[in-house]
CSV table of C-alpha atoms and ligand atoms in Angstrom, one decimal:
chain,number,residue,atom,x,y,z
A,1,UNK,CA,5.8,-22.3,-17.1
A,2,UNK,CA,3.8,-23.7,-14.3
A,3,UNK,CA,6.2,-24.6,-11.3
A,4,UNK,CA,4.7,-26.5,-8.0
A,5,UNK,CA,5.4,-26.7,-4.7
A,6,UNK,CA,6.7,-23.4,-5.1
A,7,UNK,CA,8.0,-21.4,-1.0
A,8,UNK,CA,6.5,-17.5,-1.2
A,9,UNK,CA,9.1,-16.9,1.8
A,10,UNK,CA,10.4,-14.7,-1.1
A,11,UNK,CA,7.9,-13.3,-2.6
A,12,UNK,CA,6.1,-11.3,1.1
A,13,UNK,CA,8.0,-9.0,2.7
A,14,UNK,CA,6.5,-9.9,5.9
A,15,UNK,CA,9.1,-12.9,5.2
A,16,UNK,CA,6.6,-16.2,5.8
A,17,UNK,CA,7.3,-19.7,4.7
A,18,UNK,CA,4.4,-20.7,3.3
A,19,UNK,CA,4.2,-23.0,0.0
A,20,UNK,CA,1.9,-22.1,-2.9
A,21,UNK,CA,1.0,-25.6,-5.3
A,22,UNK,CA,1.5,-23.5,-8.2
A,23,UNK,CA,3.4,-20.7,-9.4
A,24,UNK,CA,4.0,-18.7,-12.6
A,25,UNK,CA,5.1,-15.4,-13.4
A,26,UNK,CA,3.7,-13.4,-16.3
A,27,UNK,CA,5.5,-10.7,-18.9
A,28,UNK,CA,2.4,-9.9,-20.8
A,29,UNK,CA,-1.0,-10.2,-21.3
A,30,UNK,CA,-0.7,-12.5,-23.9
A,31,UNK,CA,1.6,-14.8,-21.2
A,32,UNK,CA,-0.8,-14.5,-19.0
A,33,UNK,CA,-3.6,-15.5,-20.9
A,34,UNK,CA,-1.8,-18.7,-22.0
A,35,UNK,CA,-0.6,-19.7,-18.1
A,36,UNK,CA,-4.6,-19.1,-17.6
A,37,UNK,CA,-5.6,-21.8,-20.2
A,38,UNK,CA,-3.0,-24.5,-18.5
A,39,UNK,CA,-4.4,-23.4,-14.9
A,40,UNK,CA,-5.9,-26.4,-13.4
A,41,UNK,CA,-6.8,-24.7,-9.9
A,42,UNK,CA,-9.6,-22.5,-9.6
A,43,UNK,CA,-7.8,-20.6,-6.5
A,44,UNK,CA,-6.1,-18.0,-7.8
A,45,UNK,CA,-3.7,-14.9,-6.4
A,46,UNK,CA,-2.1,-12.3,-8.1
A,47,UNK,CA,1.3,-11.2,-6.4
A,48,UNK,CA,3.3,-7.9,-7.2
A,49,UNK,CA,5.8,-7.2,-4.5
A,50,UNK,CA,3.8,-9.0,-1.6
A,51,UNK,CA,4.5,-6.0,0.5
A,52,UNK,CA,0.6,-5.9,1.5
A,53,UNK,CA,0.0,-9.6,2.4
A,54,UNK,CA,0.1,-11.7,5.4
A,55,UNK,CA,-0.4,-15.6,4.1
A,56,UNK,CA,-1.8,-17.3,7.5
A,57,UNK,CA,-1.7,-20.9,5.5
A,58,UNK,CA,-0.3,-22.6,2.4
A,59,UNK,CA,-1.5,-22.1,-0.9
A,60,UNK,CA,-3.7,-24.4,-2.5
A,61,UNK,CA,-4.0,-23.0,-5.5
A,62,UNK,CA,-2.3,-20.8,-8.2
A,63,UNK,CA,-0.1,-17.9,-7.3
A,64,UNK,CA,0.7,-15.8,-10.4
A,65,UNK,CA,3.0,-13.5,-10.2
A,66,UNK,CA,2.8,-10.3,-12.6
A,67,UNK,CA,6.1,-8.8,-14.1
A,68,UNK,CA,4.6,-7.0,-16.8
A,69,UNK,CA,7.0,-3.8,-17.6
A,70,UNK,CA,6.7,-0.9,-19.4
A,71,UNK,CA,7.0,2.7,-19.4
A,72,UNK,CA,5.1,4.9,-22.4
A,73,UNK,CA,4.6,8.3,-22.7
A,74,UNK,CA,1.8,8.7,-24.3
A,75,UNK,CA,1.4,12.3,-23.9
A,76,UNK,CA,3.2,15.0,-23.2
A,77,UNK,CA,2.5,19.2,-23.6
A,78,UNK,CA,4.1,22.2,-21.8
A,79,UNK,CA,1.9,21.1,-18.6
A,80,UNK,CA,1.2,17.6,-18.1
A,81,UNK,CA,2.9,14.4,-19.0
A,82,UNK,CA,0.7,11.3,-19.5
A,83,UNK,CA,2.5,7.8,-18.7
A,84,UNK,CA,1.5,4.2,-19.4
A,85,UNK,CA,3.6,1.9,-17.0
A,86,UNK,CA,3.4,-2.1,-16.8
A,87,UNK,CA,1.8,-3.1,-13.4
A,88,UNK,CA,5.1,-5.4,-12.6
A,89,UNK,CA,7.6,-2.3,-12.6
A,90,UNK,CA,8.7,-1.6,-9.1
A,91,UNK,CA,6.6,1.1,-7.7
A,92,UNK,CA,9.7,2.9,-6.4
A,93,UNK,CA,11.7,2.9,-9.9
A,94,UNK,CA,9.0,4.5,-11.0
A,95,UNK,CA,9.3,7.2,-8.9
A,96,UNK,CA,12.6,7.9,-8.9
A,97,UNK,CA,12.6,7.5,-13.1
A,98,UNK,CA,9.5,10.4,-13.1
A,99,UNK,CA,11.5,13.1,-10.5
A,100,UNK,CA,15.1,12.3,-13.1
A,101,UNK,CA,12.9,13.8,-15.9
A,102,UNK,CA,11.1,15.9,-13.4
A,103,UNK,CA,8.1,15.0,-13.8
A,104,UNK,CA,6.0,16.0,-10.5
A,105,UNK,CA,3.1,14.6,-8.5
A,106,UNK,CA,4.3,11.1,-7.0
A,107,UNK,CA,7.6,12.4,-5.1
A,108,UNK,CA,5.5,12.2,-1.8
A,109,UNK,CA,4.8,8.8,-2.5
A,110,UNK,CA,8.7,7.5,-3.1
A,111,UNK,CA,10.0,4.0,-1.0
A,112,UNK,CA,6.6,2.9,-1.0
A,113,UNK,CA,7.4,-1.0,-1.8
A,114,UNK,CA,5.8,-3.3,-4.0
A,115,UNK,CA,4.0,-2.9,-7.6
A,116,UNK,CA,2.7,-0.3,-9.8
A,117,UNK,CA,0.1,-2.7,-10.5
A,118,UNK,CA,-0.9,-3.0,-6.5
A,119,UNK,CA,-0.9,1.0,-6.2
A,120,UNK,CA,-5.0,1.9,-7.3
A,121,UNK,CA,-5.7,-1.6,-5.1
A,122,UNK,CA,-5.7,0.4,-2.3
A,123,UNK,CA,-5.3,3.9,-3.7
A,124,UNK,CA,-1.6,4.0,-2.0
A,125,UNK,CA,-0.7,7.0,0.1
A,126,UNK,CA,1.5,8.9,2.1
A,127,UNK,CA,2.8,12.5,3.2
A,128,UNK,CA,-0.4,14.3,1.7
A,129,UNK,CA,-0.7,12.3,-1.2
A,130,UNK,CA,-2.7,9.7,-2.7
A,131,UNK,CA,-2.0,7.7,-6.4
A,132,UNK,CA,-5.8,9.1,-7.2
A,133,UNK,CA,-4.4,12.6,-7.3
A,134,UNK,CA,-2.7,11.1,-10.6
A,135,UNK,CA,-4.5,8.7,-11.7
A,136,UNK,CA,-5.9,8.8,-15.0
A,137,UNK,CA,-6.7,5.2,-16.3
A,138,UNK,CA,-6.0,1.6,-15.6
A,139,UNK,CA,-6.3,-1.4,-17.9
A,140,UNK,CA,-7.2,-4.7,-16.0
A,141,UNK,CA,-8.1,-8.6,-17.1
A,142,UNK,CA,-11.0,-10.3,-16.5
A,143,UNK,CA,-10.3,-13.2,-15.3
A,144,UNK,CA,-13.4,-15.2,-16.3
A,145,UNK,CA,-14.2,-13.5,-19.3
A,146,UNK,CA,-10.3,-13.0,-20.4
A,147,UNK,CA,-11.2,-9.5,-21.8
A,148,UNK,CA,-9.6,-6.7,-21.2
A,149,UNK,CA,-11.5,-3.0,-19.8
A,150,UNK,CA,-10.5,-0.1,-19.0
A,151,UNK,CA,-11.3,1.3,-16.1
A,152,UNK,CA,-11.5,5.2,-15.3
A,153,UNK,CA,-10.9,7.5,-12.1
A,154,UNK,CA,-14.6,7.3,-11.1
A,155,UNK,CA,-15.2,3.7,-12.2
A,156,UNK,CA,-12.4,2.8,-9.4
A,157,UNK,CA,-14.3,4.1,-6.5
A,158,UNK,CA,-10.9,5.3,-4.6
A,159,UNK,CA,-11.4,6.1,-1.2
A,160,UNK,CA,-8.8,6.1,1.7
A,161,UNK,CA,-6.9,2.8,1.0
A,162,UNK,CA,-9.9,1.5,-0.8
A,163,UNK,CA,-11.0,0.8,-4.6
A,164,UNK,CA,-13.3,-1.5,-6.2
A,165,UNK,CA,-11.0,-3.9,-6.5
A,166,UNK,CA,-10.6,-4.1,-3.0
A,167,UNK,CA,-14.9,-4.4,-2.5
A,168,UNK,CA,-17.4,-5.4,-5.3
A,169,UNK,CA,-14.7,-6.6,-8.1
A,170,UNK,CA,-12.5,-8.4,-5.5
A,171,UNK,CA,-10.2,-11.2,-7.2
A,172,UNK,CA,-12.4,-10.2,-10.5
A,173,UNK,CA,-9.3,-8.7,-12.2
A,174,UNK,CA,-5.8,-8.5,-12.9
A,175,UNK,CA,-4.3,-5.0,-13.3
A,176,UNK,CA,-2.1,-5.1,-16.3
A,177,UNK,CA,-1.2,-1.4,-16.7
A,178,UNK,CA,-1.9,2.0,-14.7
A,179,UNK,CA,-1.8,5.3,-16.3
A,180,UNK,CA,-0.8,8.5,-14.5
A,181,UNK,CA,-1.2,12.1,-14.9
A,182,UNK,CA,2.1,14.4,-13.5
A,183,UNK,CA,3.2,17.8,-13.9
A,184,UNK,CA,5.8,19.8,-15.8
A,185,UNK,CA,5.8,22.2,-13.3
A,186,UNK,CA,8.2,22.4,-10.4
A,187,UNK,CA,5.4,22.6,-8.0
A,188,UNK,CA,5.6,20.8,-5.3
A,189,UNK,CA,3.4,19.5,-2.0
A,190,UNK,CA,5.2,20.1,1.5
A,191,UNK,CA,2.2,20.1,3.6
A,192,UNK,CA,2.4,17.4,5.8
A,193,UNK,CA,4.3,18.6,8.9
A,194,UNK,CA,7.3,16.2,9.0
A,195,UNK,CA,8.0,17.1,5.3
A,196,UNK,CA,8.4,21.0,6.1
A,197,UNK,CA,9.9,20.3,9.3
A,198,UNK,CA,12.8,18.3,8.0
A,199,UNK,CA,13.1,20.6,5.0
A,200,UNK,CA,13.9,23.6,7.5
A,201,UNK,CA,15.9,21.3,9.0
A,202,UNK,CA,18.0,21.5,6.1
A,203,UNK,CA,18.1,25.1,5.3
A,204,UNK,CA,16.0,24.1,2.2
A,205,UNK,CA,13.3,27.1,1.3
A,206,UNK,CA,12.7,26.5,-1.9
A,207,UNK,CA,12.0,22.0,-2.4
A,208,UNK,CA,12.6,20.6,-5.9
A,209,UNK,CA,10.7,17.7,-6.0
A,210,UNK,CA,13.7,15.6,-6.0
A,211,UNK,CA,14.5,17.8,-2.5
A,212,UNK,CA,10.9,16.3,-1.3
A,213,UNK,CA,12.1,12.9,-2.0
A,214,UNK,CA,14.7,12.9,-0.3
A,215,UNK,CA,12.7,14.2,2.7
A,216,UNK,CA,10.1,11.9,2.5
A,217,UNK,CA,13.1,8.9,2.5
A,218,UNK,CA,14.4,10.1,5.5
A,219,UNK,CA,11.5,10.6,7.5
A,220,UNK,CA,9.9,7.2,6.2
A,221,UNK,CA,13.5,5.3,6.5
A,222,UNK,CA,14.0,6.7,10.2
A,223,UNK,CA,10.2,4.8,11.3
A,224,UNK,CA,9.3,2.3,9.3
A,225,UNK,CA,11.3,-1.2,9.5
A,226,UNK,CA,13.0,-2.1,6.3
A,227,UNK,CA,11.9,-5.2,4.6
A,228,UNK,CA,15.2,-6.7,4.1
A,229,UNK,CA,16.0,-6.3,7.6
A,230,UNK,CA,12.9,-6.9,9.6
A,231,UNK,CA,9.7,-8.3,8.2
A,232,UNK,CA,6.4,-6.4,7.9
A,233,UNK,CA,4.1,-4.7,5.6
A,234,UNK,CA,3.7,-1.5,6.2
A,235,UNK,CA,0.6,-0.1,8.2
A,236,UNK,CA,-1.5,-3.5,9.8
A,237,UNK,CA,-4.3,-1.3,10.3
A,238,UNK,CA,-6.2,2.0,8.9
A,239,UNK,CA,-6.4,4.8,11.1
A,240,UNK,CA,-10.1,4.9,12.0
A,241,UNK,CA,-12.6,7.5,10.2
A,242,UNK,CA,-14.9,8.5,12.9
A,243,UNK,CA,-18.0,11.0,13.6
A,244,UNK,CA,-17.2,13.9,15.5
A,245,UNK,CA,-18.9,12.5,18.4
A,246,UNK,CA,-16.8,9.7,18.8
A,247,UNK,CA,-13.7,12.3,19.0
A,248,UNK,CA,-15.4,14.4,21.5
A,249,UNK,CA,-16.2,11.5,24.0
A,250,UNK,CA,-12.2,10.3,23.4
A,251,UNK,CA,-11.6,13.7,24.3
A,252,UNK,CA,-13.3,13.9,27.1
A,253,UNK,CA,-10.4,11.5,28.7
A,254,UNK,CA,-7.6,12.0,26.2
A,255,UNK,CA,-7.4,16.1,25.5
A,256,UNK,CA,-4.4,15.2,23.3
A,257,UNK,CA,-5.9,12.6,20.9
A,258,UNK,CA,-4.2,13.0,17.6
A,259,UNK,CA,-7.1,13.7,14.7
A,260,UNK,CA,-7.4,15.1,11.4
A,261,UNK,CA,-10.4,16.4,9.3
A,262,UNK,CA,-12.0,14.0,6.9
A,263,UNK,CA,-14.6,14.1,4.1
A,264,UNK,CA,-18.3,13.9,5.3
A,265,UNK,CA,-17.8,15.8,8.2
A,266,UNK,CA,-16.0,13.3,9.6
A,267,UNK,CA,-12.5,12.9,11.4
A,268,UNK,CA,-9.6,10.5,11.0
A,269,UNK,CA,-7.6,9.2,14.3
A,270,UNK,CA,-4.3,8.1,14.4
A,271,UNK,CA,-4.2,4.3,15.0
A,272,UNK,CA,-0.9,4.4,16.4
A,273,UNK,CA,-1.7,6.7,19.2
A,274,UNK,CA,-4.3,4.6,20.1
A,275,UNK,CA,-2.2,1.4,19.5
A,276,UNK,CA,0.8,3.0,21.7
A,277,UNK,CA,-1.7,5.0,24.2
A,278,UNK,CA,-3.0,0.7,24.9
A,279,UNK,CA,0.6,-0.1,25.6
A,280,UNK,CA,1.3,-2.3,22.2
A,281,UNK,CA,3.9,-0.3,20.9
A,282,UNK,CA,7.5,-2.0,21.0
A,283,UNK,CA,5.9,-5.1,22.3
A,284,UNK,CA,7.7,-8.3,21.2
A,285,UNK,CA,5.6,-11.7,21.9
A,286,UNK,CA,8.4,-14.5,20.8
A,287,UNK,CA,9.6,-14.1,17.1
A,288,UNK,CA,7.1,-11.4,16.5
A,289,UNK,CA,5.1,-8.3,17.8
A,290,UNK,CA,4.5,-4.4,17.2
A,291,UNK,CA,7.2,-2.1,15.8
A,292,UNK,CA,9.0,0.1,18.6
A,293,UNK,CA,9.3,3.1,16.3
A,294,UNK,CA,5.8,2.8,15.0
A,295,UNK,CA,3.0,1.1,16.7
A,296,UNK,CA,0.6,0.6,13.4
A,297,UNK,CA,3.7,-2.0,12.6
A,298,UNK,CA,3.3,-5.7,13.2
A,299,UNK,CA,6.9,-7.0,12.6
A,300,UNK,CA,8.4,-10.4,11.8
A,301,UNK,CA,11.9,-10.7,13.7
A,302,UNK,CA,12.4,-14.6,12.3
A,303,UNK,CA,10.1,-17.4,11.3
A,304,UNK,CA,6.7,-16.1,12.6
A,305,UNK,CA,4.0,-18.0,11.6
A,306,UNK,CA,1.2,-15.6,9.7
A,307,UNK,CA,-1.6,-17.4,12.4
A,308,UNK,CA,0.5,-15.7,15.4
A,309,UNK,CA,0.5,-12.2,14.2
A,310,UNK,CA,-3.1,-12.5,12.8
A,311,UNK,CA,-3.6,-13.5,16.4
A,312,UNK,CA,-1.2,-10.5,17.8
A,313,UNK,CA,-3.4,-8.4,15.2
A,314,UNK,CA,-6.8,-9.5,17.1
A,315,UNK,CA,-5.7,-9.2,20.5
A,316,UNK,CA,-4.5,-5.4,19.4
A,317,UNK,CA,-8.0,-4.9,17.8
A,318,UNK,CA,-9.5,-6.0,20.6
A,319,UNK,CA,-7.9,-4.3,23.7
A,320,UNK,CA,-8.0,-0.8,21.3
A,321,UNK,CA,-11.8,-1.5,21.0
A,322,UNK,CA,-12.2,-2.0,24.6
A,323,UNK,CA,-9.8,1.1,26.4
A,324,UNK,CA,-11.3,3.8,23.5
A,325,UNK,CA,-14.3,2.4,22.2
A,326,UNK,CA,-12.9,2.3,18.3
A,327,UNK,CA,-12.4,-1.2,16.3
A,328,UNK,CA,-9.4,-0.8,14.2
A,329,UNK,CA,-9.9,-2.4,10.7
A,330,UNK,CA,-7.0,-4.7,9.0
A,331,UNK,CA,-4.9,-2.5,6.0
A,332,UNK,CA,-3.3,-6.0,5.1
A,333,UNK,CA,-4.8,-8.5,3.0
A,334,UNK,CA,-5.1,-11.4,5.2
A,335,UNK,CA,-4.7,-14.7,2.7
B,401,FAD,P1,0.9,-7.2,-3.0
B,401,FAD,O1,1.2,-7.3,-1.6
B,401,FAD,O2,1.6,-8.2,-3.9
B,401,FAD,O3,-0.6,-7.4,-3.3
B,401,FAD,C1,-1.6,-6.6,-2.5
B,401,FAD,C2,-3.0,-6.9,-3.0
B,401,FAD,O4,-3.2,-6.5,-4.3
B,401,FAD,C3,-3.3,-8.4,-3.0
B,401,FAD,O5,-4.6,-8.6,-2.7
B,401,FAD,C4,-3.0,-8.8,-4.4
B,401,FAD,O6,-3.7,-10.0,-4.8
B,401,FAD,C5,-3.5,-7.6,-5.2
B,401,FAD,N1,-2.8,-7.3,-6.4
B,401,FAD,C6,-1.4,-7.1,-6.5
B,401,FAD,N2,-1.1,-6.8,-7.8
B,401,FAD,C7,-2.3,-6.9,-8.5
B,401,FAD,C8,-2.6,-6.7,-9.9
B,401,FAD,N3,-1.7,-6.4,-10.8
B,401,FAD,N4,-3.9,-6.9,-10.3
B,401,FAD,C9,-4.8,-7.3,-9.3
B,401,FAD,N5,-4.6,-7.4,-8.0
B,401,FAD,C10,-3.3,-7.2,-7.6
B,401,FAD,N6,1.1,1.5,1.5
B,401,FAD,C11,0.6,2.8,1.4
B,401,FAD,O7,-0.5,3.0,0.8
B,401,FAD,N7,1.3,3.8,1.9
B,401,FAD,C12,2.5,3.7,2.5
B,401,FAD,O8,3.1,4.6,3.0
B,401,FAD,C13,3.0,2.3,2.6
B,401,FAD,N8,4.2,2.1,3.3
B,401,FAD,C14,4.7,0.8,3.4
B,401,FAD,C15,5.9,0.6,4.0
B,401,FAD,C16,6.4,-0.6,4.1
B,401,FAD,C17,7.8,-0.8,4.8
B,401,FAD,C18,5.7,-1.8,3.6
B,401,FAD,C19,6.3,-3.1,3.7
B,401,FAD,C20,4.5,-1.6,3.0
B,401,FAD,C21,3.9,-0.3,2.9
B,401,FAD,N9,2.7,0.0,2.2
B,401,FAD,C22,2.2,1.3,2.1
B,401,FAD,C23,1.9,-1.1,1.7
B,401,FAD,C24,2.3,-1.6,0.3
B,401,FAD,O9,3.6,-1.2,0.0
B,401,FAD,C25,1.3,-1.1,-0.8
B,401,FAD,O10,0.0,-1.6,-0.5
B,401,FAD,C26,1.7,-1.6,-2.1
B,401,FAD,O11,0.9,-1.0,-3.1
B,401,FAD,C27,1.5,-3.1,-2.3
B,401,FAD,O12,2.1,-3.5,-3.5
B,401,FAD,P2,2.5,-5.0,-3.8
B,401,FAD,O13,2.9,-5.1,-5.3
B,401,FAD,O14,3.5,-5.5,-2.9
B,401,FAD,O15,1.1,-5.8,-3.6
B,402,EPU,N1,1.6,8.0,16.2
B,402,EPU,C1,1.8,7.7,17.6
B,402,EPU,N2,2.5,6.5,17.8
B,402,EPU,C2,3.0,5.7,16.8
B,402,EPU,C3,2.7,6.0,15.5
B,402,EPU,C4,2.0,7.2,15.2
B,402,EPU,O1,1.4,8.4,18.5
B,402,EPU,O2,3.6,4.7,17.2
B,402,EPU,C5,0.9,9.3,15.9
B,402,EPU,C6,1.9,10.3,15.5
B,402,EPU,O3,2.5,11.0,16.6
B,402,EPU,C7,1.1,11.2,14.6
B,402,EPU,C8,0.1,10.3,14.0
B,402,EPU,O4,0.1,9.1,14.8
B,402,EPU,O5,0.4,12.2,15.4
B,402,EPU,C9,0.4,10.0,12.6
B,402,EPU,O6,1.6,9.3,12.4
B,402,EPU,P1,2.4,9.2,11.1
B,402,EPU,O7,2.6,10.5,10.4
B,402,EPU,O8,3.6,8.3,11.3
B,402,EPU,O9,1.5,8.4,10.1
B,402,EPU,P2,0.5,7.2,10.3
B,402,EPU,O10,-0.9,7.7,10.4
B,402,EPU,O11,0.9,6.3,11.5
B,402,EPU,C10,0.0,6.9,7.8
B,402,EPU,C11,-0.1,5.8,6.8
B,402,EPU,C12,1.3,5.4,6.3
B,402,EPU,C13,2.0,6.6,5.7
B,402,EPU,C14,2.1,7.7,6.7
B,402,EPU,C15,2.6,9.0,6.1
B,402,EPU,C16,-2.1,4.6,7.3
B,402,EPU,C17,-2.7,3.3,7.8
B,402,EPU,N3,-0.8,4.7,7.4
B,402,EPU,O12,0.7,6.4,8.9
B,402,EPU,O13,1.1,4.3,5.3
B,402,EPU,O14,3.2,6.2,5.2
B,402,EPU,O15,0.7,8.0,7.2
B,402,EPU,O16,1.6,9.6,5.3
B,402,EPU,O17,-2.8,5.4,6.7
B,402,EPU,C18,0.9,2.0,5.0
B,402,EPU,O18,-0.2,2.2,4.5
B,402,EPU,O19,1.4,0.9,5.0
B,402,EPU,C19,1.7,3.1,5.5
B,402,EPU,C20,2.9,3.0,6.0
């Protein structure tokens, strides 16, 4: 069922009031494909958990929302375990269903909100992981076409929050399911520094993945603003992937400048240094501004309007640019 005049204050976890003219949700591909038939808007946008969004305006168009579910095994030896899951499960159920029947590989990536359907959009990471490190297959609709193809590791071009769907095939498809590769081994990925330092923290010398979990939720619970609480979503902005010339010239001013080896010869900065080093971080402007525990946070306190922290976003952009000479890009899909 179509609905209209339908508030998304719900539906983005950045918590704006904006109204969509349509709505509809969608259990299957076969749903889906009937809601597409009534559509009368060309304007279309496919919503998981919203947790990646800032709407600046209303909707003028049709906002589907997917809630496809599933969860298939559809392999399984003494190594690996190979799992189909609906796009509209909740990313986080996911999770925490794999480490109950141990499966390993994603625990890094546990309380990331949103979709599993969202997670190859922008190849989600965190804590030394990325969903491509798992990623075996997706299955996606065409919108224009209404068939369905599969689409492989290669074919989705994942780079550091990017895919194709994010570049050449933009608002082309709609991710229906996502396959994943895990282990049946215990092994487990502590590199990143907060992870081992809170395991030894804990007298832990030996992590299950379950024990990396729970690390993971601590460290992410004890920066990043809860959604229920404060509005946001996630990271605004990508730390910057820069030449190594670009580092040494920072360097040259700030010794201390946070970096860390990327591919191509290249090196990633920490946009939250820079954002904090600029004098952003904690800043509140009204009913809005930049996360005091984490300056790559743009937060929502009440009933921000989407324009002002687009605004807050540019004014951030620009000062960074100007004091270090690097032009932070937007992680959140600006609609
Ligand atoms: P949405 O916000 O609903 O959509 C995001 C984009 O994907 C939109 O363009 C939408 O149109 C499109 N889309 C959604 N579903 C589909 C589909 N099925 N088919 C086609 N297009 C689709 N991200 C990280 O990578 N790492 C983190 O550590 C991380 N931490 C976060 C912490 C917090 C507190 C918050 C609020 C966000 C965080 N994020 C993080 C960002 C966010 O959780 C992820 O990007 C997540 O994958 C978004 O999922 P979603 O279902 O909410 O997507
Ligand atoms: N830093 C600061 N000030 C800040 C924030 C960070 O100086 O306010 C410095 C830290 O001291 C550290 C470095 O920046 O040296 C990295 O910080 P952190 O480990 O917190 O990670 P991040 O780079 O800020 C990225 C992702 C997060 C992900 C974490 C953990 C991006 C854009 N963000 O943040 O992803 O959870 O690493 O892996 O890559 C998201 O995408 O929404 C997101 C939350």
């Amino acid at each position: 069922m179509i609905s209209t005049n339908v508030n998304l204050k719900e539906h983005n976890t950045f918590g704006i009031s904006v109204n969509s003219s349509r709505f509809a949700t969608f259990t299957s591909v076969d749903d889906l494909t009937q809601v597409l038939a009534k559509r009368e808007d060309s304007k279309l946008l496919i919503l998981g958990g919203g947790s990646n969004i800032l709407f600046t305006k209303d909707f003028d168009g049709l906002v589907l929302k997917n809630e496809i579910k599933g969860f298939e095994i559809i392999h399984q030896d003494n190594d690996i375990v190979q799992i189909k899951v609906g796009a509209g499960e909740v990313w986080h159920d996911f999770v925490m269903k794999c480490i109950d029947l141990r499966f390993a590989g994603i625990e890094n990536l546990s309380l990331i909100p949103g979709s599993v359907g969202a997670s190859p959009m922008q190849n989600i990471g965190a804590y030394g992981v990325e969903i491509k490190d798992v990623f075996v297959e997706l299955e996606a609709y065409h919108i224009n076409s209404g068939k369905t193809k599969i689409f492989s590791k290669e074919e989705c071009q994942f780079g550091y929050r990017e895919s194709v769907f994010k570049r050449e095939f933009k608002d082309q498809y709609i991710i229906t399911s996502v396959t994943y590769e895990l282990n049946m081994s215990s092994r487990v990925n502590s590199s990143y520094g907060a992870i081992q330092h809170e395991l030894e923290s804990n007298g832990i010398k030996h992590p299950t993945i379950k024990d990396i979990s729970n690390a993971v939720i601590k460290i992410r619970s004890s920066k990043l603003p809860n959604p229920k609480e404060i509005g946001n979503a996630g990271s605004f902005f990508k730390n910057p992937i820069v030449g190594k010339d670009v580092l040494s010239k920072l360097q040259n001013t700030f010794e201390k400048v946070p970096n860390y080896p990327a591919p191509e010869g290249k090196v990633k900065l920490a946009a939250g240094w820079l954002i904090e080093q600029a004098g952003w971080k904690g800043k509140t402007v009204g009913n809005h501004g930049v996360h005091k525990n984490q300056a790559l946070v743009l937060v929502n306190y009440s009933d921000a309007l989407g324009d002002e922290i687009l605004t807050l976003s540019t004014q951030i952009i620009n000062d960074v640019t100007e004091k270090f000479g690097v032009t932070l890009e937007r992680e959140v899909n600006i609609i």
